[in-house]
Coordinates of C-alpha atoms and ligand atoms in Angstrom, one line a residue:
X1128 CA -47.2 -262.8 -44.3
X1129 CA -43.5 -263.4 -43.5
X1130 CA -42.7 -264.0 -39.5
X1131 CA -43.1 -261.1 -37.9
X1132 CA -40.0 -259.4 -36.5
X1133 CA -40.1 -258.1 -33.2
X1134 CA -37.9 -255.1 -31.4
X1135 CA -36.2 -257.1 -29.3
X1136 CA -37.8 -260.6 -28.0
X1137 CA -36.7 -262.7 -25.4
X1138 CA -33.7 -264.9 -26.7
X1139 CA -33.0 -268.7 -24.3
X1140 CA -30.0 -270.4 -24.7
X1141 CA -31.4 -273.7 -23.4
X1142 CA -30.9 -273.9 -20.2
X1143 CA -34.0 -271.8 -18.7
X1144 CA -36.0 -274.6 -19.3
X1145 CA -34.3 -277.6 -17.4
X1146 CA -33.9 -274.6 -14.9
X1147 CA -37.7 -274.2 -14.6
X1148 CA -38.5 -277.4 -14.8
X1149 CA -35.9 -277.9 -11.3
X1150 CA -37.9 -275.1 -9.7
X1151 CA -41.0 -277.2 -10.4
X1152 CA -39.4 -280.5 -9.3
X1153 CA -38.3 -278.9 -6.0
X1154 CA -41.7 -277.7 -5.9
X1155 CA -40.7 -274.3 -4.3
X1156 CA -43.0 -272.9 -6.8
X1157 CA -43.6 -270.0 -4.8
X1158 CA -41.9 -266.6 -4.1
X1159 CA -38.3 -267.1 -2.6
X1160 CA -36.5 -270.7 -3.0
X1161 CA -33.7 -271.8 -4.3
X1162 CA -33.7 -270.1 -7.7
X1163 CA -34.2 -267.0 -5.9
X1164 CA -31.2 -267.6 -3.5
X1165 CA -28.6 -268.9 -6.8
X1166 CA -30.1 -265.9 -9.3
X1167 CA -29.1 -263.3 -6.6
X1168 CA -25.9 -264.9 -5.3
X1169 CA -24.9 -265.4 -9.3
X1170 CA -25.6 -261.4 -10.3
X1171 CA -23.9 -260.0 -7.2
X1172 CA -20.9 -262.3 -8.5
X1173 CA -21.1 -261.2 -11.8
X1174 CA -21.5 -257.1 -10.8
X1175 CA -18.7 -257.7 -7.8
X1176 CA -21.0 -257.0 -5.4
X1177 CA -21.7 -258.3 -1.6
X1178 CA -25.4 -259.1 -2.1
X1179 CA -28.4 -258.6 -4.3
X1180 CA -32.0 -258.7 -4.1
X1181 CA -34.7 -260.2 -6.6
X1182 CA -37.9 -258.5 -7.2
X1183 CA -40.7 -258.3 -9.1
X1184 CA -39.9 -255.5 -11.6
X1185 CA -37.4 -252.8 -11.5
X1186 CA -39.9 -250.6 -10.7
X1187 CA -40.5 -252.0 -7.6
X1188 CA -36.9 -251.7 -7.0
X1189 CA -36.9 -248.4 -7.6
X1190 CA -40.0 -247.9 -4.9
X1191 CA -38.1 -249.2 -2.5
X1192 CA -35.3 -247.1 -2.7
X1193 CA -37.5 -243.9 -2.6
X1194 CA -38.9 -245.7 0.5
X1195 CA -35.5 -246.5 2.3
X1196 CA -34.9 -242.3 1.8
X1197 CA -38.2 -241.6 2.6
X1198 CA -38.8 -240.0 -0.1
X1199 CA -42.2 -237.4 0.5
X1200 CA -44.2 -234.6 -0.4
X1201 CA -42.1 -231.4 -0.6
X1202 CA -39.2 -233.0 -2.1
X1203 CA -37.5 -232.8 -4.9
X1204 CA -35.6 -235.7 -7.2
X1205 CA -33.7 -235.3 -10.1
X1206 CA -34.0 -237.6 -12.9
X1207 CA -32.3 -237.7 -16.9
X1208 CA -34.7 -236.6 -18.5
X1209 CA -34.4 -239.3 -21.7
X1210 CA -35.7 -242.0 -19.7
X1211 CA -38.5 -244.5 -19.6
X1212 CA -41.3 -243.1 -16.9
X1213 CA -40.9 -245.7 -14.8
X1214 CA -37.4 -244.3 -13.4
X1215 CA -39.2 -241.4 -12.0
X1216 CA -42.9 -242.8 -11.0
X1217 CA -42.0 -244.1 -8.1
X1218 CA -40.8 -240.7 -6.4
X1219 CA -43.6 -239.3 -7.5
X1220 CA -46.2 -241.4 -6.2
X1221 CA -44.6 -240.4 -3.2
X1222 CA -45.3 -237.1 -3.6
X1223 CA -41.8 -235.9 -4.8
X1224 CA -41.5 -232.9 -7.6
X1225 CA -39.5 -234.4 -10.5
X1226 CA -37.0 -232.0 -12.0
X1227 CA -35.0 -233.3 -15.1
X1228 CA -31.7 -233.4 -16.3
X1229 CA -31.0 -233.2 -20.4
X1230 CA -28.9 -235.6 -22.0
X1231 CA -25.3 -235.1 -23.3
X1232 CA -24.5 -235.2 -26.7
X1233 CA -22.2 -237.6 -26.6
X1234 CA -23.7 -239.8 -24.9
X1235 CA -27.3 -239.6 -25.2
X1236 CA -26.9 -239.7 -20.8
X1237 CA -27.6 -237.2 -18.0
X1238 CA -25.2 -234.1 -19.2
X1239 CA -22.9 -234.0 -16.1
X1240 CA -22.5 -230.0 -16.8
X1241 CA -26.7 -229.7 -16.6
X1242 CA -26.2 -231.6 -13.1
X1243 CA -23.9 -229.7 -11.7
X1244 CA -26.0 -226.9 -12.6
X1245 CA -29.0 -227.9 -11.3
X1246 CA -27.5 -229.0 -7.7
X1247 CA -25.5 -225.7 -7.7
X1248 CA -29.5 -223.9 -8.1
X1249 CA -30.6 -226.3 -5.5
X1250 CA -28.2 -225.7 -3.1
X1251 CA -28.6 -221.9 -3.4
X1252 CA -32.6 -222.4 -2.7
X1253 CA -31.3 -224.3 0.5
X1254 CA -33.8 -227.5 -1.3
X1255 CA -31.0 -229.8 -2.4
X1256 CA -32.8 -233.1 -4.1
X1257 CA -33.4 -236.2 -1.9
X1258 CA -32.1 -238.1 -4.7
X1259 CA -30.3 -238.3 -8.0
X1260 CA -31.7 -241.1 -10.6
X1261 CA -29.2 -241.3 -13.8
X1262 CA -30.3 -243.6 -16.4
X1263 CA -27.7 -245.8 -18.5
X1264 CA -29.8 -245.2 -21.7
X1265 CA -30.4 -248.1 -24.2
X1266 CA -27.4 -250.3 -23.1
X1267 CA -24.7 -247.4 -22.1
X1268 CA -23.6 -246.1 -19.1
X1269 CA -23.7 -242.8 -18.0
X1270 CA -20.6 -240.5 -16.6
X1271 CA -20.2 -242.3 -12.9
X1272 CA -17.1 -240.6 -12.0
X1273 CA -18.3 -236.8 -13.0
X1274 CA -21.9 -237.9 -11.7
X1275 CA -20.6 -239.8 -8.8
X1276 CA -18.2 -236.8 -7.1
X1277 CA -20.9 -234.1 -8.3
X1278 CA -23.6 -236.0 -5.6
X1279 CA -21.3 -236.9 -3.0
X1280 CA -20.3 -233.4 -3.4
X1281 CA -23.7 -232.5 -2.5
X1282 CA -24.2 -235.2 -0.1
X1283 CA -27.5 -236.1 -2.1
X1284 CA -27.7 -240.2 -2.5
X1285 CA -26.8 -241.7 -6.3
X1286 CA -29.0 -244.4 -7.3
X1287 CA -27.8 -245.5 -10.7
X1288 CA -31.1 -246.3 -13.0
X1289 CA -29.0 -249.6 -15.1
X1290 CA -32.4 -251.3 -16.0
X1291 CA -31.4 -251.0 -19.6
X1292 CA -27.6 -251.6 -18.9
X1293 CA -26.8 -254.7 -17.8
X1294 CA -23.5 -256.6 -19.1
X1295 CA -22.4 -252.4 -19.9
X1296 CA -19.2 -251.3 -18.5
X1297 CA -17.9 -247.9 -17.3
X1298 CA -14.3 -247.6 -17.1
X1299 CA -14.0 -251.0 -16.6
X1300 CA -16.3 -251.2 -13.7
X1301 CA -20.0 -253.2 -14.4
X1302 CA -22.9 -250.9 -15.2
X1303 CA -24.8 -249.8 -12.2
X1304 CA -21.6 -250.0 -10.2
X1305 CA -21.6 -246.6 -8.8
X1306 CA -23.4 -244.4 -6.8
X1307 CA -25.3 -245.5 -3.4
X1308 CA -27.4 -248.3 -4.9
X1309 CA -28.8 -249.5 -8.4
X1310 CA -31.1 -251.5 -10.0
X1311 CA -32.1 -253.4 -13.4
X1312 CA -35.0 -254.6 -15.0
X1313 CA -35.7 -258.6 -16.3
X1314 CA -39.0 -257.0 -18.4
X1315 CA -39.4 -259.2 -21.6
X1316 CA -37.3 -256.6 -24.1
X1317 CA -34.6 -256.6 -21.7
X1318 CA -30.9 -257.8 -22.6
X1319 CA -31.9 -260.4 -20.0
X1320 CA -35.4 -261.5 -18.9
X1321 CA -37.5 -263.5 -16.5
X1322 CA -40.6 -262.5 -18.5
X1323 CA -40.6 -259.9 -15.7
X1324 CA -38.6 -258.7 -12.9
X1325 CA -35.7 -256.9 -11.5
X1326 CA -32.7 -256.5 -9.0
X1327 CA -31.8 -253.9 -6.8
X1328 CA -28.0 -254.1 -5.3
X1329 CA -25.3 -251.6 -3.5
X1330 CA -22.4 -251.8 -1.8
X1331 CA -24.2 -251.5 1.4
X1332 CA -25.0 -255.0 2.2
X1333 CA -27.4 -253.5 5.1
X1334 CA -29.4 -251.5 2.2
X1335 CA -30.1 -254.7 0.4
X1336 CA -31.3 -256.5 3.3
X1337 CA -33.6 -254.0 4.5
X1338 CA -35.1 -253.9 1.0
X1339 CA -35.3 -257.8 0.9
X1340 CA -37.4 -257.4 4.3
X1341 CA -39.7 -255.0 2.7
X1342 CA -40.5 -256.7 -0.3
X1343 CA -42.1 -259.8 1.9
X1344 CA -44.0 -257.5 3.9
X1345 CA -41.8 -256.6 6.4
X1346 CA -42.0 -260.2 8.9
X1347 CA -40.4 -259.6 11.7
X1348 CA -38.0 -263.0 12.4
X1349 CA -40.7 -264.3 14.7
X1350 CA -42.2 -267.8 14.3
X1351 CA -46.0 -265.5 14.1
X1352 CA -46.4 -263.1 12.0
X1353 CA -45.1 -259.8 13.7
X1354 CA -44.5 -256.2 11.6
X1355 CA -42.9 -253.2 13.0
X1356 CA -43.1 -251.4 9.7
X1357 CA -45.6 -251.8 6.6
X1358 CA -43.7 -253.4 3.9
X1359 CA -44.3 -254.8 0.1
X1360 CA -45.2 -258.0 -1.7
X1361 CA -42.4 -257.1 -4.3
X1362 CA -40.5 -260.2 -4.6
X1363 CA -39.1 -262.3 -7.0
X1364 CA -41.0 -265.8 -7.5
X1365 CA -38.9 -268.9 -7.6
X1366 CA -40.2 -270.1 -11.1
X1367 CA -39.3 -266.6 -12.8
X1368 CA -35.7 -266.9 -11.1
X1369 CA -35.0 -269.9 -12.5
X1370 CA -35.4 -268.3 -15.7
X1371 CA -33.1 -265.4 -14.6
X1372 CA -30.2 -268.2 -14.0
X1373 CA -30.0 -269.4 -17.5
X1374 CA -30.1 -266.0 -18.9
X1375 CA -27.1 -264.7 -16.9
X1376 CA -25.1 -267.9 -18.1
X1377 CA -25.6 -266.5 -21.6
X1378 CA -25.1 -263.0 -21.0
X1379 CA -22.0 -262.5 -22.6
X1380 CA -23.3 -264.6 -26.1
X1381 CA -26.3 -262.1 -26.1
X1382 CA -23.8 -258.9 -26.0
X1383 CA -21.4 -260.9 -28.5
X1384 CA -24.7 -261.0 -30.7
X1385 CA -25.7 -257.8 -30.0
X1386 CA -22.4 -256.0 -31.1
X1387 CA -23.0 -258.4 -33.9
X1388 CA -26.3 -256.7 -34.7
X1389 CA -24.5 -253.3 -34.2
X1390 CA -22.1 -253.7 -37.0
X1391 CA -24.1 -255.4 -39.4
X1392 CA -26.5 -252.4 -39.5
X1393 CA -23.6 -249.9 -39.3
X1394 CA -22.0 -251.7 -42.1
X1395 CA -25.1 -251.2 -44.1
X1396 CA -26.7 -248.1 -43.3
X1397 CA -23.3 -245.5 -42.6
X1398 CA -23.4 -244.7 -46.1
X1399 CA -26.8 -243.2 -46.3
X1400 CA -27.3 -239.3 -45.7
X1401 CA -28.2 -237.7 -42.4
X1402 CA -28.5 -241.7 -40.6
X1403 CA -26.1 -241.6 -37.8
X1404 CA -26.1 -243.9 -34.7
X1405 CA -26.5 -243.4 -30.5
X1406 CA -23.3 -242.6 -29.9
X1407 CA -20.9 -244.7 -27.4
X1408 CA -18.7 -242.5 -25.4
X1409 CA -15.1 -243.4 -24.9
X1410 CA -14.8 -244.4 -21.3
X1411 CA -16.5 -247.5 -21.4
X1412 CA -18.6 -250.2 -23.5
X1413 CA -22.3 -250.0 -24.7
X1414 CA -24.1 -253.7 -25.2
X1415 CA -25.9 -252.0 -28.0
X1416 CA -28.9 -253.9 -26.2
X1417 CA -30.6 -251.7 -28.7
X1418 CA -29.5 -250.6 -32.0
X1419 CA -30.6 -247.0 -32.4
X1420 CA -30.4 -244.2 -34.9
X1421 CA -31.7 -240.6 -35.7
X1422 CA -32.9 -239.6 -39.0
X1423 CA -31.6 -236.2 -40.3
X1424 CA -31.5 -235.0 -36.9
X1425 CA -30.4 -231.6 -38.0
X1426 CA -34.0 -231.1 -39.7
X1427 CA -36.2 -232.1 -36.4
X1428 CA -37.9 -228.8 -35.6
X1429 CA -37.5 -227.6 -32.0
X1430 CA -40.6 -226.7 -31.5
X1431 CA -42.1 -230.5 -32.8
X1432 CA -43.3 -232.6 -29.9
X1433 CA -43.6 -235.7 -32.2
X1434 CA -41.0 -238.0 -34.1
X1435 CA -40.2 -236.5 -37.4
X1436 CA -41.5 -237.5 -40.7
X1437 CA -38.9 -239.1 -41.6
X1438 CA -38.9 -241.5 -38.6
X1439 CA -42.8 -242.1 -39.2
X1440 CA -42.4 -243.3 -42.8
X1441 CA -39.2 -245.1 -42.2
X1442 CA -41.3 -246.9 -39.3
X1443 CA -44.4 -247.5 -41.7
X1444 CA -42.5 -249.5 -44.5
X1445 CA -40.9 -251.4 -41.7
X1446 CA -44.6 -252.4 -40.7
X1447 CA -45.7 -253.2 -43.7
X1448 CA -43.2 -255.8 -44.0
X1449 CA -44.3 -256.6 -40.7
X1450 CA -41.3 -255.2 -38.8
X1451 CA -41.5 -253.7 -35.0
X1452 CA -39.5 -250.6 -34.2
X1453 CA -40.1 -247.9 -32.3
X1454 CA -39.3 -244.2 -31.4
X1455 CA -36.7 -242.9 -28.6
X1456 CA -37.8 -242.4 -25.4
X1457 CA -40.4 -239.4 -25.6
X1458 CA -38.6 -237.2 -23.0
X1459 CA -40.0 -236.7 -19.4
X1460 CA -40.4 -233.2 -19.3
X1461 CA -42.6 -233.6 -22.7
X1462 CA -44.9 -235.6 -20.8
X1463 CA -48.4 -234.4 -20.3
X1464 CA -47.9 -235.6 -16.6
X1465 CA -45.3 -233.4 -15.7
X1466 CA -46.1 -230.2 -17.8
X1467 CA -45.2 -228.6 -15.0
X1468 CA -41.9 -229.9 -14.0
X1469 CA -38.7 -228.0 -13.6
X1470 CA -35.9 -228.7 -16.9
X1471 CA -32.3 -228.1 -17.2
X1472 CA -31.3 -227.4 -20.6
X1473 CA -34.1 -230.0 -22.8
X1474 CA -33.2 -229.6 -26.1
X1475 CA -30.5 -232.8 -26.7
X1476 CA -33.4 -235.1 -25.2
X1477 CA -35.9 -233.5 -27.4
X1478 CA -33.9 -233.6 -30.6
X1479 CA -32.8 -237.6 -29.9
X1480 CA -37.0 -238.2 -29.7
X1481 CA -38.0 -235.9 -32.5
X1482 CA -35.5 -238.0 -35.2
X1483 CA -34.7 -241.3 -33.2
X1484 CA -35.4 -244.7 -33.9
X1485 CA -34.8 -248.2 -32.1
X1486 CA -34.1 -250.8 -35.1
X1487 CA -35.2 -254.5 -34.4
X1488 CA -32.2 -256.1 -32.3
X1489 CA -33.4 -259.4 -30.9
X1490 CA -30.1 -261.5 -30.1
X1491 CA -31.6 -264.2 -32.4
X1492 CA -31.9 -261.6 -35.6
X1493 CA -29.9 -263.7 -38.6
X1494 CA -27.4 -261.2 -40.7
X1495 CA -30.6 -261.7 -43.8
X1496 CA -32.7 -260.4 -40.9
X1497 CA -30.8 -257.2 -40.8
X1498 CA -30.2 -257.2 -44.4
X1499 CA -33.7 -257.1 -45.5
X1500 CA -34.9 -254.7 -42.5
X1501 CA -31.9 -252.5 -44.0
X1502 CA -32.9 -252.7 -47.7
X1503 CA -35.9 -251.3 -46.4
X1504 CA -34.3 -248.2 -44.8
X1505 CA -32.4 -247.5 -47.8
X1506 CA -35.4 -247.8 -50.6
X1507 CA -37.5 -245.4 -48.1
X1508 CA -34.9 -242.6 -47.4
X1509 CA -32.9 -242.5 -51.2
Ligands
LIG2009 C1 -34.8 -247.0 -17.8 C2 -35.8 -247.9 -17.2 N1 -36.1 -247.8 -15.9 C3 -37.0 -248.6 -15.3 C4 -37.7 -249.6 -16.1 C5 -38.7 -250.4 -15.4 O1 -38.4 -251.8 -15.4 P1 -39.5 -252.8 -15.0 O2 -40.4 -253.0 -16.2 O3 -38.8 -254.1 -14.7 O4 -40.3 -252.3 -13.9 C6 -37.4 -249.7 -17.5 C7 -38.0 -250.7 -18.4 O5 -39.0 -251.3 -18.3 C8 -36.5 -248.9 -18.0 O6 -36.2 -248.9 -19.4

């Protein structure tokens, strides 16, 4: 059996290694060190912002921002509702009732027109959201400005969900730069990784700190160990930041790669009936951390609740040749957890899922990679 090819593995350029191996020398192998310090201090640098703070996942960055608002039972936060879960569990362990936001059409992203709607609703039911969560989908950012104005409009806090994002730009600005703070995720898939781990940053440099307090457990600066508030063991360990270092160095050859990846499949696969790909809307710059597609979208059935049959036998022949991919995000609202959340508009999200598809786009894919896992697309849909 020929080496299997994965969606989108971890890719080092070299230097994570010797970077480790530092971290070990030093032996600060523990949370917090040095690594820590130079990771956070390098991807405030590279987003232009005053600070940053490494964590253990990006889901833990996300707890901690639904922590900082005080987020609790009897709210509401609005989410996109084409999203991985984990932008929403947090405020919802919290007690919060999710209500979700349908993607645009252009952009696969929260539909600025949807959120406007909804806030308008909220605001006439005097129960405005304690937060807005918008997603930068699958390497793309959504629409800051129109997003951005809508909740300060509102006065309801922007936190800008970039875990898939990073290296994106909107307008010329980084992804994630927008909005009252944001985070992104080092999971193993990711455009970057630590094997696992995240960032949370914002403009507000008191934000950050207060977040970096929590996620040691809240010490007081005593020399004994002194709490005024419960906090979290949520930070990032010195070993895995290390890792984080190397990876940002290479940022920018993992995009060039990833484009790469991008255009070799469009080159190969435009030409086939009813394939198109996620669009990338004009006002900024997708990483195309993945490369995805539908599959005669126009024949997903509105009522299905499953990925078309096209998209499960296109996925089977890439299996069988020992090839990973895998379906869109299965909406939120879809979600047998929250059958009973609230929906603006749902049908965009739903028809992405139903005929979607995430194609193989490791940074180390070779152009007979993607030739081969194309050849296969085009036997099983001619
Ligand atoms: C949009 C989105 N939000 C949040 C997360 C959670 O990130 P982590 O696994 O680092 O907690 C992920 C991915 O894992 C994601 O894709």
């Amino acid at each position: 059996m020929t080496k299997r090819i994965f969606l989108s593995p971890p890719w080092m350029g070299g230097d994570e290694r010797k970077l480790v191996e530092a971290a070990f020398d030093s032996n600060y192998v523990a949370p917090c060190g040095p690594m820590v310090d130079q990771f956070e201090k390098d991807f405030a640098a590279f987003l232009q912002r005053p600070s940053a703070c490494a964590l253990s996942s990006c889901t833990a960055a996300l707890d901690l921002l639904c922590r900082e608002l005080d987020i609790q039972r009897g709210d509401s936060v609005f989410c996109s509702d084409l999203t991985f879960v984990a932008s929403i569990a947090p405020a919802v362990h919290r007690g919060a009732t999710p209500v979700f936001i349908d993607s645009d059409e252009q952009t696969w992203n929260m539909d600025p027109d949807l959120l406007a709607e909804a806030l308008a609703d909220a605001k006439r039911d005097n129960h405005l959201p304690k937060a807005v969560i918008a997603v930068d989908l699958y390497g793309q950012c959504c629409d800051y400005d129109r997003i951005e104005s809508l909740c300060a409009s509102y006065e309801v806090p922007l936190i800008v969900d970039s875990a898939e994002a990073l290296g994106a730009t909107y307008k010329n600005r980084p992804a994630g730069d927008a909005g009252w703070a944001s985070v992104y995720s080092f999971n193993g898939n990711k455009i970057i990784t630590t094997s696992g781990g995240g960032m949370l940053t914002s403009h507000t440099t008191a934000l950050v700190e207060r977040a970096r307090k929590r996620s040691q457990q809240s010490r007081e600066d005593h020399i004994w160990y002194e709490h005024g508030e419960l906090g979290y063991n949520y930070r990032m360990s010195n070993i895995v930041a290390a890792i984080g270092v190397g990876q940002l160095q290479i940022l920018p050859e993992i995009i060039r790669r990833k484009h790469q990846i991008f255009d070799w499949y469009r080159d190969a696969l435009s030409c086939i009936p009813g394939l198109t790909f996620m669009p990338e809307a004009s006002y900024g710059k997708a990483t195309r951390w993945l490369t995805v597609i539908t599959l005669n979208a126009e024949r997903a059935t509105p009522d299905a609740t499953a990925p078309t049959q096209d998209v499960f036998t296109v996925m089977s022949a890439l299996e069988r040749e020992n090839i990973e991919s895998r379906p869109i995000w299965k909406p939120m609202h879809l979600q047998p957890v929250f059958q009973s959340a609230k929906v603006h508009g749902g049908a965009i999200s739903k028809r992405c899922f139903n005929a979607g598809l995430c194609l193989p786009s490791g940074a180390g894919l070779s152009q007979s990679d993607v030739e081969r896992i194309c050849g296969i697309l085009k036997l099983t849909l001619s």
